[in-house]
Tab-separated table of C-alpha atoms in Angstrom:
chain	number	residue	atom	x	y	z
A	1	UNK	CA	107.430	94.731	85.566
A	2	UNK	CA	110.601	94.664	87.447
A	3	UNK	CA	110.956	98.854	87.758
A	4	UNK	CA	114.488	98.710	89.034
A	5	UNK	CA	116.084	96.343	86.120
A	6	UNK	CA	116.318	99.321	83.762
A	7	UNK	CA	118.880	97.275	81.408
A	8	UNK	CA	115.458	94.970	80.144
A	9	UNK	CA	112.814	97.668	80.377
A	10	UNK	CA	113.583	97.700	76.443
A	11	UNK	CA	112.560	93.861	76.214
A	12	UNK	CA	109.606	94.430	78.434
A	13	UNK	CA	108.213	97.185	76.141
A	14	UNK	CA	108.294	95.121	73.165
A	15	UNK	CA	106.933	92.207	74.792
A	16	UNK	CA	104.321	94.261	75.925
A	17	UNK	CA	103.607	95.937	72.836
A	18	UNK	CA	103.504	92.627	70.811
A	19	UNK	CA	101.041	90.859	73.168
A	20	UNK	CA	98.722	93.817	72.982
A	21	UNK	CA	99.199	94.345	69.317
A	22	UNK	CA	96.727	91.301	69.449
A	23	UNK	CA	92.968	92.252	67.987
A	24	UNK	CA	91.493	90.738	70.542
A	25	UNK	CA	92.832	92.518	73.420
A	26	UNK	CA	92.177	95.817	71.718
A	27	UNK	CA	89.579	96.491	74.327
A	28	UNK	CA	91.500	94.904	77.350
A	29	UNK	CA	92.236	97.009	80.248
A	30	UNK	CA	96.022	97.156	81.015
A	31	UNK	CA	97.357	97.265	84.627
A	32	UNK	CA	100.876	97.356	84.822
A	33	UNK	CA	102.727	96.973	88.275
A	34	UNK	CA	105.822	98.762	88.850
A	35	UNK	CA	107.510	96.576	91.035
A	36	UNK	CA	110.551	96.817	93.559
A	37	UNK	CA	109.512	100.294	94.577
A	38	UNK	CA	111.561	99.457	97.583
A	39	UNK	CA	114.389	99.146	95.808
A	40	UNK	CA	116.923	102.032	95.378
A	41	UNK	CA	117.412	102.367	91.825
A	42	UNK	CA	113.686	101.750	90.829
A	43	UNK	CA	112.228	103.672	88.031
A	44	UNK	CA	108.803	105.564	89.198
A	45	UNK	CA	105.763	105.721	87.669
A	46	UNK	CA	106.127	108.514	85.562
A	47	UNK	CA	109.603	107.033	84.364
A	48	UNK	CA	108.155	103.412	83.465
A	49	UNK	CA	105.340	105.158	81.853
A	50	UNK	CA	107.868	106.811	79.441
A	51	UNK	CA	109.837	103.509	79.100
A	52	UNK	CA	107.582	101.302	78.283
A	53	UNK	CA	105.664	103.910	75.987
A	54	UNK	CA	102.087	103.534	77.283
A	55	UNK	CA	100.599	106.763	76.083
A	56	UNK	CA	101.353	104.732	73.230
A	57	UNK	CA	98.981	101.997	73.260
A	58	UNK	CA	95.947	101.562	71.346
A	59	UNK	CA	94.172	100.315	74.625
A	60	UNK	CA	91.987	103.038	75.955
A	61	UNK	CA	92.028	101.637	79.948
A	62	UNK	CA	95.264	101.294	80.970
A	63	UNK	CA	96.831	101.831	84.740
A	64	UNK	CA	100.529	101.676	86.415
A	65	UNK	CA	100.656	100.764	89.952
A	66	UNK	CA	103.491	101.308	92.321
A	67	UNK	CA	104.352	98.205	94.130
A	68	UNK	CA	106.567	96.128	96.439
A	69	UNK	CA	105.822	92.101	96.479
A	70	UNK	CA	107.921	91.521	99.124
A	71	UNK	CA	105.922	93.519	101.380
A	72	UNK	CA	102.230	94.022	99.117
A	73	UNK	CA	102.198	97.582	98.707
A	74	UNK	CA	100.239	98.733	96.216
A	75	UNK	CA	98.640	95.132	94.992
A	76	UNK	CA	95.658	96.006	96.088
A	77	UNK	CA	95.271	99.344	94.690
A	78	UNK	CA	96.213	97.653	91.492
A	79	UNK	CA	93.765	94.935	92.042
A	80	UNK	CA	91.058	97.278	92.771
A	81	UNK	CA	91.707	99.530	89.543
A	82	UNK	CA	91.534	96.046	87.807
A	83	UNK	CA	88.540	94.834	89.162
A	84	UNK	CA	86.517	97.603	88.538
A	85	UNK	CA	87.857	98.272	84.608
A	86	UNK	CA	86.954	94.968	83.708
């Protein structure tokens, strides 16, 4: 999720909430990865947690990861959450 485009985080939320209103992810572990921590106006973890209402979700394994593609911080922290919650 782009963490520093705060004018979609609405449209993000809802598609996220629709896809996992599906039965059969109830079960599914979520990993969510903030990204464009580098950026300046980039929401943190605690802020996209909020936004896109994941104490919300009927999945009980769910994660947000700080990252930066451009320079692969935090992907494989993410990954490694993943990989062992699946």
């Amino acid at each position: 999720v782009d963490s520093a485009d705060k004018e979609r985080i609405g449209e993000a939320r809802k598609e996220l909430a629709d896809m996992l209103d599906n039965e059969e992810l109830a079960e599914a572990s979520v990993l969510i990865l903030a990204n464009k921590q580098d950026m300046p106006t980039a929401m943190n973890c605690a802020e996209m947690t909020e936004e896109l209402a994941l104490h919300k979700l009927k999945q009980p394994k769910w994660f947000i990861q700080a990252t930066c593609a451009v320079s692969g911080d935090g992907l494989y922290e993410g990954l490694d959450w993943l990989s062992k919650n699946i």
